[in-house]
PDB file of C-alpha atoms in Angstrom:
ATOM      1  CA  MET A   1      14.029 -10.463  26.010  1.00 47.00           C
ATOM      2  CA  PRO A   2      13.174  -7.896  23.303  1.00 57.00           C
ATOM      3  CA  THR A   3      11.302  -4.899  24.688  1.00 62.00           C
ATOM      4  CA  ASN A   4       9.751  -3.430  21.545  1.00 93.00           C
ATOM      5  CA  TYR A   5       8.666  -4.368  18.015  1.00 96.00           C
ATOM      6  CA  ARG A   6      11.960  -3.435  16.418  1.00 96.00           C
ATOM      7  CA  ASP A   7      14.047  -5.368  18.945  1.00 96.00           C
ATOM      8  CA  ALA A   8      11.755  -8.390  18.698  1.00 96.00           C
ATOM      9  CA  LEU A   9      11.906  -8.317  14.885  1.00 98.00           C
ATOM     10  CA  LEU A  10      15.723  -8.093  14.942  1.00 98.00           C
ATOM     11  CA  HIS A  11      15.861 -11.039  17.343  1.00 96.00           C
ATOM     12  CA  LEU A  12      13.758 -13.181  14.981  1.00 97.00           C
ATOM     13  CA  LEU A  13      15.422 -11.913  11.791  1.00 97.00           C
ATOM     14  CA  SER A  14      18.901 -12.679  13.087  1.00 97.00           C
ATOM     15  CA  ARG A  15      17.805 -16.131  14.236  1.00 96.00           C
ATOM     16  CA  ILE A  16      15.958 -17.440  11.180  1.00 97.00           C
ATOM     17  CA  SER A  17      16.970 -15.216   8.230  1.00 98.00           C
ATOM     18  CA  PHE A  18      20.716 -14.723   8.671  1.00 97.00           C
ATOM     19  CA  LYS A  19      23.093 -17.344   7.246  1.00 95.00           C
ATOM     20  CA  LEU A  20      26.888 -17.457   7.227  1.00 93.00           C
ATOM     21  CA  GLY A  21      28.639 -19.173   4.306  1.00 94.00           C
ATOM     22  CA  GLU A  22      29.512 -18.459   0.672  1.00 94.00           C
ATOM     23  CA  PHE A  23      26.766 -16.824  -1.379  1.00 93.00           C
ATOM     24  CA  THR A  24      26.315 -15.069  -4.716  1.00 89.00           C
ATOM     25  CA  LEU A  25      24.004 -12.051  -4.416  1.00 83.00           C
ATOM     26  CA  SER A  26      21.525 -10.838  -7.032  1.00 75.00           C
ATOM     27  CA  SER A  27      24.103  -8.158  -7.897  1.00 74.00           C
ATOM     28  CA  GLY A  28      26.529 -10.959  -8.858  1.00 80.00           C
ATOM     29  CA  THR A  29      28.957 -10.183  -6.037  1.00 83.00           C
ATOM     30  CA  LYS A  30      30.131 -12.782  -3.526  1.00 90.00           C
ATOM     31  CA  SER A  31      29.350 -12.533   0.177  1.00 92.00           C
ATOM     32  CA  ASP A  32      30.150 -14.480   3.335  1.00 94.00           C
ATOM     33  CA  TYR A  33      26.589 -14.032   4.583  1.00 95.00           C
ATOM     34  CA  TYR A  34      23.041 -13.966   3.275  1.00 95.00           C
ATOM     35  CA  ILE A  35      19.893 -12.457   4.753  1.00 96.00           C
ATOM     36  CA  ASP A  36      16.696 -14.067   3.489  1.00 96.00           C
ATOM     37  CA  CYS A  37      14.176 -11.617   4.934  1.00 97.00           C
ATOM     38  CA  ARG A  38      11.201 -13.492   3.491  1.00 97.00           C
ATOM     39  CA  THR A  39      11.816 -16.315   5.944  1.00 98.00           C
ATOM     40  CA  THR A  40      10.918 -13.731   8.600  1.00 98.00           C
ATOM     41  CA  THR A  41       8.359 -11.534   6.812  1.00 98.00           C
ATOM     42  CA  LEU A  42       6.331 -14.616   5.809  1.00 98.00           C
ATOM     43  CA  HIS A  43       6.601 -16.101   9.310  1.00 98.00           C
ATOM     44  CA  ALA A  44       3.385 -15.543  11.296  1.00 98.00           C
ATOM     45  CA  GLU A  45       4.999 -13.636  14.162  1.00 97.00           C
ATOM     46  CA  GLY A  46       7.688 -12.152  11.927  1.00 98.00           C
ATOM     47  CA  GLY A  47       5.051 -10.717   9.616  1.00 98.00           C
ATOM     48  CA  ARG A  48       3.165  -9.177  12.522  1.00 97.00           C
ATOM     49  CA  LEU A  49       6.350  -7.617  13.894  1.00 98.00           C
ATOM     50  CA  THR A  50       7.359  -6.347  10.446  1.00 98.00           C
ATOM     51  CA  GLY A  51       4.079  -4.477  10.022  1.00 98.00           C
ATOM     52  CA  LEU A  52       4.213  -3.019  13.517  1.00 97.00           C
ATOM     53  CA  ALA A  53       7.891  -2.022  13.315  1.00 97.00           C
ATOM     54  CA  ILE A  54       7.431  -0.162  10.014  1.00 97.00           C
ATOM     55  CA  LEU A  55       4.245   1.471  11.301  1.00 97.00           C
ATOM     56  CA  GLU A  56       6.121   2.540  14.440  1.00 96.00           C
ATOM     57  CA  LEU A  57       8.917   4.015  12.294  1.00 97.00           C
ATOM     58  CA  LEU A  58       6.439   6.032  10.223  1.00 97.00           C
ATOM     59  CA  ARG A  59       4.741   7.399  13.353  1.00 95.00           C
ATOM     60  CA  GLU A  60       8.105   8.301  14.926  1.00 96.00           C
ATOM     61  CA  GLN A  61       9.145  10.181  11.787  1.00 97.00           C
ATOM     62  CA  LYS A  62       5.683  11.792  11.464  1.00 97.00           C
ATOM     63  CA  ILE A  63       5.299  10.382   7.962  1.00 98.00           C
ATOM     64  CA  LYS A  64       1.658  10.012   6.940  1.00 97.00           C
ATOM     65  CA  PRO A  65       1.299   8.100   3.672  1.00 98.00           C
ATOM     66  CA  ALA A  66      -1.919   7.011   2.038  1.00 98.00           C
ATOM     67  CA  ALA A  67      -0.174   3.777   1.060  1.00 98.00           C
ATOM     68  CA  VAL A  68       3.029   1.764   1.156  1.00 98.00           C
ATOM     69  CA  GLY A  69       4.261  -0.218  -1.817  1.00 98.00           C
ATOM     70  CA  GLY A  70       7.228  -1.926  -3.366  1.00 98.00           C
ATOM     71  CA  LEU A  71       8.548  -4.250  -6.014  1.00 98.00           C
ATOM     72  CA  THR A  72       7.335  -7.828  -5.947  1.00 96.00           C
ATOM     73  CA  LEU A  73       8.457 -10.212  -4.419  1.00 95.00           C
ATOM     74  CA  GLY A  74      10.519  -8.922  -1.527  1.00 95.00           C
ATOM     75  CA  ALA A  75       8.113  -6.118  -0.673  1.00 98.00           C
ATOM     76  CA  ASP A  76       4.909  -8.182  -0.864  1.00 98.00           C
ATOM     77  CA  PRO A  77       4.686  -9.422   2.750  1.00 98.00           C
ATOM     78  CA  ILE A  78       5.962  -6.093   4.097  1.00 98.00           C
ATOM     79  CA  VAL A  79       3.239  -4.170   2.254  1.00 98.00           C
ATOM     80  CA  SER A  80       0.480  -6.531   3.389  1.00 98.00           C
ATOM     81  CA  ASN A  81       1.613  -6.555   6.998  1.00 98.00           C
ATOM     82  CA  VAL A  82       1.958  -2.755   7.234  1.00 98.00           C
ATOM     83  CA  ALA A  83      -1.523  -2.284   5.759  1.00 98.00           C
ATOM     84  CA  THR A  84      -3.016  -4.797   8.201  1.00 98.00           C
ATOM     85  CA  ALA A  85      -1.123  -3.312  11.165  1.00 97.00           C
ATOM     86  CA  SER A  86      -2.455   0.135  10.283  1.00 98.00           C
ATOM     87  CA  ALA A  87      -6.028  -1.197  10.217  1.00 97.00           C
ATOM     88  CA  TRP A  88      -5.640  -2.756  13.676  1.00 96.00           C
ATOM     89  CA  TYR A  89      -4.058   0.461  14.964  1.00 96.00           C
ATOM     90  CA  ALA A  90      -6.952   2.513  13.525  1.00 96.00           C
ATOM     91  CA  GLN A  91      -9.453   0.295  15.362  1.00 95.00           C
ATOM     92  CA  GLU A  92      -7.664   0.868  18.650  1.00 94.00           C
ATOM     93  CA  HIS A  93      -6.970   4.577  18.069  1.00 94.00           C
ATOM     94  CA  HIS A  94     -10.127   6.137  16.696  1.00 91.00           C
ATOM     95  CA  GLY A  95      -9.385   8.522  13.838  1.00 86.00           C
ATOM     96  CA  ALA A  96      -5.945   7.131  12.996  1.00 92.00           C
ATOM     97  CA  PRO A  97      -5.637   6.806   9.214  1.00 94.00           C
ATOM     98  CA  MET A  98      -5.320   3.420   7.572  1.00 97.00           C
ATOM     99  CA  ILE A  99      -2.420   2.839   5.198  1.00 98.00           C
ATOM    100  CA  HIS A 100      -3.234   0.896   2.043  1.00 98.00           C
ATOM    101  CA  GLY A 101      -0.874  -1.197  -0.053  1.00 98.00           C
ATOM    102  CA  PHE A 102       0.304  -1.561  -3.634  1.00 98.00           C
ATOM    103  CA  LEU A 103       2.686  -3.891  -5.424  1.00 98.00           C
ATOM    104  CA  VAL A 104       4.828  -3.081  -8.438  1.00 98.00           C
ATOM    105  CA  ARG A 105       5.115  -5.863 -11.000  1.00 95.00           C
ATOM    106  CA  LYS A 106       8.443  -6.544 -12.685  1.00 90.00           C
ATOM    107  CA  ALA A 107       6.650  -6.254 -16.041  1.00 82.00           C
ATOM    108  CA  GLU A 108       3.193  -5.124 -17.127  1.00 72.00           C
ATOM    109  CA  LYS A 109       0.531  -7.804 -17.321  1.00 64.00           C
ATOM    110  CA  LYS A 110      -0.026  -9.160 -20.827  1.00 59.00           C
ATOM    111  CA  HIS A 111      -3.733  -9.711 -20.137  1.00 58.00           C
ATOM    112  CA  GLY A 112      -6.676  -7.945 -18.514  1.00 57.00           C
ATOM    113  CA  THR A 113      -5.951  -4.310 -17.711  1.00 60.00           C
ATOM    114  CA  GLY A 114      -2.207  -4.665 -18.331  1.00 64.00           C
ATOM    115  CA  LYS A 115      -1.387  -2.933 -15.063  1.00 87.00           C
ATOM    116  CA  LEU A 116       2.119  -2.488 -13.679  1.00 94.00           C
ATOM    117  CA  ILE A 117       0.821  -1.559 -10.212  1.00 96.00           C
ATOM    118  CA  GLU A 118      -1.597  -3.755  -8.284  1.00 96.00           C
ATOM    119  CA  GLY A 119      -3.707  -2.446  -5.417  1.00 97.00           C
ATOM    120  CA  PHE A 120      -3.801   1.189  -4.337  1.00 98.00           C
ATOM    121  CA  CYS A 121      -3.016   3.643  -7.122  1.00 97.00           C
ATOM    122  CA  GLU A 122      -4.238   7.237  -6.882  1.00 98.00           C
ATOM    123  CA  LYS A 123      -2.659  10.188  -8.633  1.00 98.00           C
ATOM    124  CA  GLY A 124      -1.263  12.727  -6.202  1.00 98.00           C
ATOM    125  CA  ALA A 125      -1.311  10.304  -3.248  1.00 98.00           C
ATOM    126  CA  LEU A 126       1.537  10.394  -0.737  1.00 98.00           C
ATOM    127  CA  VAL A 127       3.261   6.997  -0.580  1.00 98.00           C
ATOM    128  CA  VAL A 128       6.204   5.231   1.049  1.00 98.00           C
ATOM    129  CA  ILE A 129       8.279   2.683  -0.854  1.00 98.00           C
ATOM    130  CA  VAL A 130       9.340  -0.376   1.154  1.00 98.00           C
ATOM    131  CA  ASP A 131      11.787  -3.213   0.509  1.00 98.00           C
ATOM    132  CA  ASP A 132      13.362  -6.050   2.459  1.00 97.00           C
ATOM    133  CA  VAL A 133      17.106  -5.820   1.754  1.00 96.00           C
ATOM    134  CA  CYS A 134      18.893  -2.916   0.076  1.00 95.00           C
ATOM    135  CA  THR A 135      22.196  -3.786  -1.589  1.00 92.00           C
ATOM    136  CA  THR A 136      22.458  -1.961  -4.924  1.00 92.00           C
ATOM    137  CA  GLY A 137      18.997  -0.451  -4.397  1.00 95.00           C
ATOM    138  CA  ALA A 138      17.858  -1.529  -7.886  1.00 95.00           C
ATOM    139  CA  SER A 139      14.506  -3.030  -6.843  1.00 96.00           C
ATOM    140  CA  THR A 140      13.747  -0.085  -4.568  1.00 97.00           C
ATOM    141  CA  ILE A 141      14.538   2.379  -7.356  1.00 97.00           C
ATOM    142  CA  THR A 142      12.314   0.473  -9.807  1.00 97.00           C
ATOM    143  CA  ALA A 143       9.419   0.808  -7.344  1.00 98.00           C
ATOM    144  CA  ILE A 144      10.106   4.518  -6.780  1.00 98.00           C
ATOM    145  CA  GLU A 145      10.052   5.173 -10.518  1.00 97.00           C
ATOM    146  CA  ALA A 146       6.879   3.114 -11.075  1.00 97.00           C
ATOM    147  CA  ALA A 147       5.038   4.954  -8.292  1.00 98.00           C
ATOM    148  CA  ARG A 148       6.056   8.310  -9.742  1.00 98.00           C
ATOM    149  CA  GLU A 149       5.059   7.290 -13.269  1.00 96.00           C
ATOM    150  CA  ALA A 150       1.630   6.380 -11.876  1.00 97.00           C
ATOM    151  CA  GLY A 151       1.323   9.919 -10.520  1.00 98.00           C
ATOM    152  CA  MET A 152       1.946   9.171  -6.839  1.00 98.00           C
ATOM    153  CA  LYS A 153       4.297  11.221  -4.670  1.00 98.00           C
ATOM    154  CA  VAL A 154       7.061   9.294  -2.876  1.00 98.00           C
ATOM    155  CA  ILE A 155       7.563  10.910   0.545  1.00 98.00           C
ATOM    156  CA  ALA A 156       9.873   8.303   2.106  1.00 98.00           C
ATOM    157  CA  VAL A 157      11.646   5.010   1.477  1.00 98.00           C
ATOM    158  CA  ALA A 158      12.169   2.272   4.080  1.00 98.00           C
ATOM    159  CA  CYS A 159      13.917  -1.080   4.035  1.00 98.00           C
ATOM    160  CA  LEU A 160      14.305  -3.731   6.693  1.00 98.00           C
ATOM    161  CA  VAL A 161      18.038  -4.290   6.195  1.00 98.00           C
ATOM    162  CA  GLU A 162      20.655  -2.095   4.533  1.00 97.00           C
ATOM    163  CA  ARG A 163      23.797  -3.986   3.492  1.00 94.00           C
ATOM    164  CA  GLU A 164      25.859  -0.753   3.404  1.00 89.00           C
ATOM    165  CA  GLU A 165      27.698  -1.776   0.259  1.00 84.00           C
ATOM    166  CA  ALA A 166      27.451  -1.506  -3.548  1.00 77.00           C
ATOM    167  CA  LYS A 167      26.538   2.186  -3.152  1.00 88.00           C
ATOM    168  CA  GLY A 168      22.922   1.247  -2.507  1.00 93.00           C
ATOM    169  CA  ARG A 169      22.062   4.133  -0.183  1.00 96.00           C
ATOM    170  CA  PRO A 170      23.317   6.971  -2.418  1.00 96.00           C
ATOM    171  CA  ALA A 171      21.592   5.378  -5.423  1.00 96.00           C
ATOM    172  CA  VAL A 172      18.272   5.136  -3.582  1.00 97.00           C
ATOM    173  CA  GLU A 173      18.620   8.633  -2.126  1.00 97.00           C
ATOM    174  CA  ALA A 174      19.279  10.055  -5.600  1.00 98.00           C
ATOM    175  CA  ALA A 175      16.178   8.316  -6.959  1.00 98.00           C
ATOM    176  CA  ALA A 176      14.126   9.457  -3.949  1.00 98.00           C
ATOM    177  CA  GLN A 177      14.869  13.095  -4.846  1.00 98.00           C
ATOM    178  CA  GLY A 178      14.949  14.418  -1.286  1.00 97.00           C
ATOM    179  CA  ALA A 179      12.542  11.953   0.310  1.00 98.00           C
ATOM    180  CA  PRO A 180      14.223  10.384   3.365  1.00 98.00           C
ATOM    181  CA  PHE A 181      15.535   6.817   3.264  1.00 98.00           C
ATOM    182  CA  PHE A 182      15.283   4.766   6.460  1.00 98.00           C
ATOM    183  CA  ALA A 183      16.651   1.321   7.313  1.00 98.00           C
ATOM    184  CA  LEU A 184      15.391  -0.526  10.383  1.00 98.00           C
ATOM    185  CA  TYR A 185      18.753  -2.303  10.621  1.00 98.00           C
ATOM    186  CA  THR A 186      22.130  -2.543   8.949  1.00 97.00           C
ATOM    187  CA  ALA A 187      23.504  -5.938   7.961  1.00 97.00           C
ATOM    188  CA  ASN A 188      26.051  -5.484  10.759  1.00 96.00           C
ATOM    189  CA  ASP A 189      23.189  -5.125  13.273  1.00 98.00           C
ATOM    190  CA  VAL A 190      21.728  -8.426  12.090  1.00 98.00           C
ATOM    191  CA  ARG A 191      25.124 -10.171  12.058  1.00 96.00           C
ATOM    192  CA  ALA A 192      25.906  -8.961  15.596  1.00 96.00           C
ATOM    193  CA  ALA A 193      22.514 -10.149  16.868  1.00 97.00           C
ATOM    194  CA  HIS A 194      23.074 -13.514  15.143  1.00 96.00           C
ATOM    195  CA  VAL A 195      26.516 -13.916  16.761  1.00 94.00           C
ATOM    196  CA  ARG A 196      25.082 -12.996  20.184  1.00 94.00           C
ATOM    197  CA  GLN A 197      22.491 -15.745  19.859  1.00 91.00           C
ATOM    198  CA  LEU A 198      25.147 -18.280  18.833  1.00 88.00           C
ATOM    199  CA  ALA A 199      27.032 -17.434  22.008  1.00 83.00           C
ATOM    200  CA  LEU A 200      24.061 -18.208  24.279  1.00 75.00           C
TER     201      LEU A 200
END
């Protein structure tokens, strides 16, 4: 049985989010597998584990953001679950800072305040950009740029799964301008865990 948040999340992700077959990715390329992270991040237990695993990663790396954020829609449940996990952690560990959340729209609202960023948005604030799957890195880079344009400082980037193709990592690292880029898992990690479960 999984012994920590990251192992437990991988176990669930590989069981309910990983599919073998023929798929066309958002980049237009063909793949023999697909990872639909939202099946896991919107799952009750999967969401809880997502928040705790990212929070654990940030503590391990001694990264202390005021907020986490990312491009809608893939980042939405990750952002919400990390913010909630940080609030629970702060209750149990007096003095621990809470981490707020923000979402980057794909286009500015045409009504109301016309905002591109929803939720937390403070100039000069230290933030971490999160995403579910990184292939080309395009959605992650859009969120990095939006956060910077809003005056926030991106101090790290984290995704659940890195596909290790389409030059996604170097593209994200270039956009991050020295901020570290972390992936909880590679696609090969998820595939291997999926195959192990099939063998049981």
